[in-house]
Short mmCIF file of C-alpha atoms and ligand atoms in Angstrom, two decimals:
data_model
loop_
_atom_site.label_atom_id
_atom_site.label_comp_id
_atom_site.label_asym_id
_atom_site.label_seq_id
_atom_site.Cartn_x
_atom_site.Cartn_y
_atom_site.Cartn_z
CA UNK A 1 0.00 0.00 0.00
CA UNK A 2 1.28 3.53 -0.69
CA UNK A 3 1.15 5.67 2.00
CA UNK A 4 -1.17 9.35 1.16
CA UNK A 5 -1.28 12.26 3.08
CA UNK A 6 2.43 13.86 2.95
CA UNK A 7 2.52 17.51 3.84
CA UNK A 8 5.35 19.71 2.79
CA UNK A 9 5.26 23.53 3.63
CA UNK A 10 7.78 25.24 2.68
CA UNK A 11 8.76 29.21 3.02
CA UNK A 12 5.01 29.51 3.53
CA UNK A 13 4.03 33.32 4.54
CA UNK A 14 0.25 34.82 4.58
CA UNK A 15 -0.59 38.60 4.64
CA UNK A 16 -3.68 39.74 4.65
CA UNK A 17 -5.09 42.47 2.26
CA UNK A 18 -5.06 45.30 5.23
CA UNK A 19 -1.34 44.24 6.13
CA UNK A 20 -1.10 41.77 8.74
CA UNK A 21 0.76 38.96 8.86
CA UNK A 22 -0.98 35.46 9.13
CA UNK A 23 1.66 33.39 8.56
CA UNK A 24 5.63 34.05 8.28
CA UNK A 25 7.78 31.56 6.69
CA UNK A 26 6.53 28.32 7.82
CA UNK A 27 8.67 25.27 7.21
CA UNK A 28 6.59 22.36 8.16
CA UNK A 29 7.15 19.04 7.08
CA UNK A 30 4.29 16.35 7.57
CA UNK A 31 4.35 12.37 7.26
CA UNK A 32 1.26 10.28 6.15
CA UNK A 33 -0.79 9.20 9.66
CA UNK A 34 0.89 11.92 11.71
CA UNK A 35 -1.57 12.96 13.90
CA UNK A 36 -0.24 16.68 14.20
CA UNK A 37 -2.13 18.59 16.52
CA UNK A 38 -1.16 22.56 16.26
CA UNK A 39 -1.21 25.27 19.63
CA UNK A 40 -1.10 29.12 19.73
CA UNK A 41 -2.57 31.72 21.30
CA UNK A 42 -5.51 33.20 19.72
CA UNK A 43 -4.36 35.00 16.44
CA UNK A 44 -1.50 32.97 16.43
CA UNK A 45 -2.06 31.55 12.51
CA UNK A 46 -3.22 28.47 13.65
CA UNK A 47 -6.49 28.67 11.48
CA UNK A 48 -4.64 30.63 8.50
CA UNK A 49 -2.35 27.82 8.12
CA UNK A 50 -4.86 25.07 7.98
CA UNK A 51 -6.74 27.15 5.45
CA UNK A 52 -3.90 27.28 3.78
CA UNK A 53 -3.18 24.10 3.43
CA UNK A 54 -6.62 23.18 1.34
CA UNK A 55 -6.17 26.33 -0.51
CA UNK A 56 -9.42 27.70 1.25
CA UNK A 57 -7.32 31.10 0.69
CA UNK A 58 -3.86 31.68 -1.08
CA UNK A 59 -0.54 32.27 0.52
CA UNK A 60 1.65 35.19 -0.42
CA UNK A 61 4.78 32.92 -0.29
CA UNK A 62 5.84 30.01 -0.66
CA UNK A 63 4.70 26.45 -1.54
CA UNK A 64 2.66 23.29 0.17
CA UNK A 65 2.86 20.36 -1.30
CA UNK A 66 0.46 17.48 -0.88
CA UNK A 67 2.14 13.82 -2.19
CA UNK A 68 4.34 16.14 -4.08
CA UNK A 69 1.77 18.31 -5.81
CA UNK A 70 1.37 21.77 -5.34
CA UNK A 71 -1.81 23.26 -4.14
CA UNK A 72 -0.52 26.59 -4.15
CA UNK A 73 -0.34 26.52 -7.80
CA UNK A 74 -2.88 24.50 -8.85
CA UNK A 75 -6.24 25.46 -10.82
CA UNK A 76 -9.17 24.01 -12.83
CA UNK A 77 -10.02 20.25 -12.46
CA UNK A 78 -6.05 19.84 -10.79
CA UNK A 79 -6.68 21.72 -7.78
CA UNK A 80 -10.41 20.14 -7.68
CA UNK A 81 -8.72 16.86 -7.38
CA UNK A 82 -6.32 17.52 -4.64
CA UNK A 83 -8.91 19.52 -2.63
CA UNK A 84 -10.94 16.11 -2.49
CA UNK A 85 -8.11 14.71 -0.97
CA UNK A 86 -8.08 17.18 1.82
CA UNK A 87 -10.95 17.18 4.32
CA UNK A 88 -11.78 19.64 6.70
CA UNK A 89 -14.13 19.91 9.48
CA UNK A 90 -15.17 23.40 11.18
CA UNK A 91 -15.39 25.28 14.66
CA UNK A 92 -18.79 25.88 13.43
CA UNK A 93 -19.75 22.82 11.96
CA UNK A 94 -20.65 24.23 8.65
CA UNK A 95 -23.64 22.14 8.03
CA UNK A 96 -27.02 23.48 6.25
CA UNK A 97 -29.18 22.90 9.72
CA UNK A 98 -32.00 22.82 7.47
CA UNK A 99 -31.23 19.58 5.58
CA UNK A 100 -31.15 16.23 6.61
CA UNK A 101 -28.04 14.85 7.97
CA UNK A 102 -27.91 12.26 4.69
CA UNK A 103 -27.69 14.90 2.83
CA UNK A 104 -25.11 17.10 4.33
CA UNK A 105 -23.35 13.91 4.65
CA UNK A 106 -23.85 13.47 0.73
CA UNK A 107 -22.86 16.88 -0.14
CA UNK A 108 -18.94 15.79 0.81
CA UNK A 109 -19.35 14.03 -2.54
CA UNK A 110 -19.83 17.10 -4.83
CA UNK A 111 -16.12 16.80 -5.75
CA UNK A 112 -17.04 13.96 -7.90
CA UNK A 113 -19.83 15.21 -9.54
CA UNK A 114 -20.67 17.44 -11.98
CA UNK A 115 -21.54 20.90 -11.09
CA UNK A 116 -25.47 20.04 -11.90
CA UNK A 117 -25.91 16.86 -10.91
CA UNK A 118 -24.78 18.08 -7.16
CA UNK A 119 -27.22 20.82 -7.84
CA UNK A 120 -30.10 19.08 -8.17
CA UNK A 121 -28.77 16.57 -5.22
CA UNK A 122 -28.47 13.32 -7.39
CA UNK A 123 -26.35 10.92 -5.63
CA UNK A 124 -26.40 7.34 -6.95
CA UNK A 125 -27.02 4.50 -5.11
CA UNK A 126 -23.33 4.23 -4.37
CA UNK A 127 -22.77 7.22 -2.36
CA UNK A 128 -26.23 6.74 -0.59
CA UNK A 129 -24.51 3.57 0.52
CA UNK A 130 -21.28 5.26 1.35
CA UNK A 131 -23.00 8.22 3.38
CA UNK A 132 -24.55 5.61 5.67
CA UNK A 133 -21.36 3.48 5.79
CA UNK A 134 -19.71 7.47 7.00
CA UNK A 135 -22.49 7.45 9.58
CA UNK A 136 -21.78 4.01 10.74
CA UNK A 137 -18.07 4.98 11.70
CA UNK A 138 -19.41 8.44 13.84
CA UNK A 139 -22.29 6.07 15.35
CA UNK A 140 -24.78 7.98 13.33
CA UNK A 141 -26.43 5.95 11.37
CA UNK A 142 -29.62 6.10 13.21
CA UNK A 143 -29.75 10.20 12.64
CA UNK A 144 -29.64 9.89 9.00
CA UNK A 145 -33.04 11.03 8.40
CA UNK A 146 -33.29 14.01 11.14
CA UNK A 147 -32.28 17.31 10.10
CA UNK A 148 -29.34 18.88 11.10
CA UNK A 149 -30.89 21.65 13.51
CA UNK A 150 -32.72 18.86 16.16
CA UNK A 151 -28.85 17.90 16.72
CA UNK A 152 -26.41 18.60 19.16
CA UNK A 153 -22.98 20.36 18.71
CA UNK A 154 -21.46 17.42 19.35
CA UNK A 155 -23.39 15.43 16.85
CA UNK A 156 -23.35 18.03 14.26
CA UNK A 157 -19.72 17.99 14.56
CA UNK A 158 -19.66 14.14 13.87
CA UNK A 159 -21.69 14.34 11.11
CA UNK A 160 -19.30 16.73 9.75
CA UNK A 161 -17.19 14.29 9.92
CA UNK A 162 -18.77 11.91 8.18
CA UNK A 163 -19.37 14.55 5.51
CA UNK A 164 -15.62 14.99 4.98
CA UNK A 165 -15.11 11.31 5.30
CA UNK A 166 -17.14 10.93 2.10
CA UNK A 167 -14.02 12.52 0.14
CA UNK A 168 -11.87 9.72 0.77
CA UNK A 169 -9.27 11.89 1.93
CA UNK A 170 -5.93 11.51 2.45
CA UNK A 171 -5.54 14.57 4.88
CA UNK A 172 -8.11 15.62 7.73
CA UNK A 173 -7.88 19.13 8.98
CA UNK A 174 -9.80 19.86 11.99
CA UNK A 175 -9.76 23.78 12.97
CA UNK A 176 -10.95 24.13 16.62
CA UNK A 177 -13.28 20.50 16.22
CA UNK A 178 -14.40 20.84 19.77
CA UNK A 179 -14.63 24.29 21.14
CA UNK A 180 -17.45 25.02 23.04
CA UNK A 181 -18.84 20.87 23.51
CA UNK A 182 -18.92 19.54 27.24
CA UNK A 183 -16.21 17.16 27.97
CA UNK A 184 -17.62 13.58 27.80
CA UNK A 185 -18.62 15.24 23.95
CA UNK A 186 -15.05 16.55 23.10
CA UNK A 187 -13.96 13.19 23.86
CA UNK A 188 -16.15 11.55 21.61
CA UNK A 189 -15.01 14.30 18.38
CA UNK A 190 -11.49 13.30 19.58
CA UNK A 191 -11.85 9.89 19.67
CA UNK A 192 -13.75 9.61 16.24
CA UNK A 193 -10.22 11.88 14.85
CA UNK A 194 -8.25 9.49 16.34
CA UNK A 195 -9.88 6.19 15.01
CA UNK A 196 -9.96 7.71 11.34
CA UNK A 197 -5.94 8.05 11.88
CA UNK A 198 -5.58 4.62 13.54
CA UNK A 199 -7.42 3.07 11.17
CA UNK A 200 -7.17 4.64 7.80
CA UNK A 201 -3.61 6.01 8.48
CA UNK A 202 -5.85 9.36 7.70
CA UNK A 203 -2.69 12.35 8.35
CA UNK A 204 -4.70 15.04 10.79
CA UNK A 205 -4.26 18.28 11.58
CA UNK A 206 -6.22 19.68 14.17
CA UNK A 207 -5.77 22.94 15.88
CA UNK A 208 -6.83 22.53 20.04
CA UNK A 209 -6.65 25.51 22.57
CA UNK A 210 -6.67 22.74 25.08
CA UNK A 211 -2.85 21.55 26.09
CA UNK A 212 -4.43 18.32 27.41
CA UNK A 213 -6.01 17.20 24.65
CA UNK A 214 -3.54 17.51 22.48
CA UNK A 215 -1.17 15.87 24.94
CA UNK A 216 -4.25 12.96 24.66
CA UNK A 217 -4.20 12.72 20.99
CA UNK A 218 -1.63 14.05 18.99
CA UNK A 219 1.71 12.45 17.82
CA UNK A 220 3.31 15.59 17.72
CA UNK A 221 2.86 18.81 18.72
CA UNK A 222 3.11 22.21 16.50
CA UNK A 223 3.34 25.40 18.07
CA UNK A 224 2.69 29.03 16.52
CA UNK A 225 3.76 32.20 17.72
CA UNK A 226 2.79 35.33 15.59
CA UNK A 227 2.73 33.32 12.77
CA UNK A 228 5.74 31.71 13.26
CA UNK A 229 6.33 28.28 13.99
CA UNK A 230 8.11 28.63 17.39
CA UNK A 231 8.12 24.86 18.33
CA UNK A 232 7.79 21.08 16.93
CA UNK A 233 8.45 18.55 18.96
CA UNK A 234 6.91 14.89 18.82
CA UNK A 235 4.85 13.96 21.55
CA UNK A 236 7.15 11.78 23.49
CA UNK A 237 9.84 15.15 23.67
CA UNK A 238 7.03 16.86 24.70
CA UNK A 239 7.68 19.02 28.31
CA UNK A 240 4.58 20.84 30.37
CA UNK A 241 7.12 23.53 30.47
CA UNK A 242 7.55 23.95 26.95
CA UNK A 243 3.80 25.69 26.95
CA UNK A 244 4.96 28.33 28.99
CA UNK A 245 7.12 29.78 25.95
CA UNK A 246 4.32 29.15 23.62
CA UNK A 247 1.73 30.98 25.37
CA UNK A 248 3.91 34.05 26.46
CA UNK A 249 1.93 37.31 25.84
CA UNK A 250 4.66 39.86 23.87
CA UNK A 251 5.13 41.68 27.12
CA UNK A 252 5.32 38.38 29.51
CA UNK A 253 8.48 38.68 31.76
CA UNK A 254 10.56 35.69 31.23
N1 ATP B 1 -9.50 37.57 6.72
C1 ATP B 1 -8.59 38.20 7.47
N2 ATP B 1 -8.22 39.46 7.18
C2 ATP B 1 -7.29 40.10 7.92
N3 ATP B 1 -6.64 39.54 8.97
C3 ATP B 1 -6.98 38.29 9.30
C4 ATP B 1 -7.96 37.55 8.58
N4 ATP B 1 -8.08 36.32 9.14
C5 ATP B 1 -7.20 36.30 10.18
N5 ATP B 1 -6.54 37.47 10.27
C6 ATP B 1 -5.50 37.82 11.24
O1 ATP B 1 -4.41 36.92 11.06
C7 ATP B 1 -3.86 36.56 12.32
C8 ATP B 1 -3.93 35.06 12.49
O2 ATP B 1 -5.30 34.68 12.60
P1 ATP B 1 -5.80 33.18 12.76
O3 ATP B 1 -7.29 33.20 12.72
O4 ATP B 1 -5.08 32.33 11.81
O5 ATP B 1 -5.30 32.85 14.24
P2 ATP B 1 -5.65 31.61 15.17
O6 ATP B 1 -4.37 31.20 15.78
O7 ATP B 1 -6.42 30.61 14.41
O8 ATP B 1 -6.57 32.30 16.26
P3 ATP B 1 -7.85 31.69 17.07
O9 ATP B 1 -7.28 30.69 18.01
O10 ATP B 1 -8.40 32.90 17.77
O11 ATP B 1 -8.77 31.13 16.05
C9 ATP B 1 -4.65 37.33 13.38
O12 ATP B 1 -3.95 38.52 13.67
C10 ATP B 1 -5.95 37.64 12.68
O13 ATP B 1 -6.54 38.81 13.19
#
């Protein structure tokens, strides 16, 4: 089997229209089934680098290759490929509450379609099958007539996870998965991440304000600093201490 789902960033830097700087000069390099789990304070570029890594917004420098292609570069029916092969799932959950969770789920399948027949919704038989087969693996299945709104976060959030599932990714990102959800619910959102990567060898990137969790999950540990990349370490390097660094206001005394 050949391994999917290697990340290179290299020389990577992001500045927005009015100036600031997202991300500056990133060198990040990412193995298939890494389970990479990315820290910062708030503003850090934790979220502008995942984004950047589907292309959800161009970089001003730099490149990020996924299994050696490009995405920075990319266009047309190239770059709609490779985005299929990167998943993402949201802070927000992104799902259209007033739909039915089958078809949110279906919708992660428009990358194989044609631009009408997603339109109009006309999944074949196949993908019906493989959106309840996604449900299965979030212990869904039994939601897949109920419409997104009667959920809860925590559910939405796995059934945006099926959603992305139905890409057949090679690479998961996960920006802030489980802000706001009660514990025993985080867990669950965690634990789903973590069987995709197990299982699938699935390469995730999540970005966690929580220390612990991503003590719990990841396989190494990413940390931003006004968009830089102040620390990479893999998880059994990993000190407590080293947070203290990492989350150092501008004016903290050393
Ligand atoms: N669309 C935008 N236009 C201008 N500046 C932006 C935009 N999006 C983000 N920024 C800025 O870029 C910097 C990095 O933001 P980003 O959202 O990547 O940080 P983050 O580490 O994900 O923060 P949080 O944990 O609060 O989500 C911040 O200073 C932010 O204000």
């Amino acid at each position: 089997m050949v391994s999917k789902g290697a990340i290179q960033v290299e020389g990577v830097s992001k500045i927005y229209s009015n100036g600031v700087v997202g991300l500056d000069n990133i060198n990040l390099s990412i193995k298939p089934g890494e389970f990479v789990v990315v820290i910062g304070l708030s503003g850090a570029g934790k979220s502008t680098l995942l984004r950047a890594l589907n292309r959800l917004h161009d970089v001003t420098a730099g490149t990020i290759k996924i299994d050696g292609d490009d995405i920075t570069k990319a266009s047309g029916k190239k770059l709609r490929n490779m985005r299929r092969n990167v998943a993402m799932i949201f802070q927000n959950y992104n799902l259209v509450k007033r739909s039915t969770v089958a078809k949110n789920v279906l919708s992660g399948r428009v990358g194989y379609y044609s631009t009408w027949r997603s339109a109009f919704g006309l999944f074949n038989k196949d993908d019906q099958n493989r959106a309840a087969k996604s449900l299965e693996r979030v212990n869904l299945l039994d939601k897949y007539y109920t419409r997104a709104r009667d959920l809860s976060g925590g559910q939405q959030q796995r059934v945006g996870i099926a959603r992305a599932l139905m890409q057949e990714p090679a690479v998961f990102l996960a920006d802030e998965p489980v802000s706001g959800l009660d514990p025993k619910t985080t867990k669950l959102v965690m634990d789903d991440l973590k069987r995709l990567n197990d299982e699938d060898g699935l390469t995730v990137v999540a970005n966690l304000h929580s220390v612990d969790l991503a003590m719990a999950y990841a396989t190494r540990i990413v940390g931003l600093k006004a968009g830089k990349l102040v620390y990479d370490k893999p998880i059994g390097e990993v000190q407590e201490e080293d947070f203290t660094e990492i989350y150092a206001e501008a004016g903290d005394k050393k």
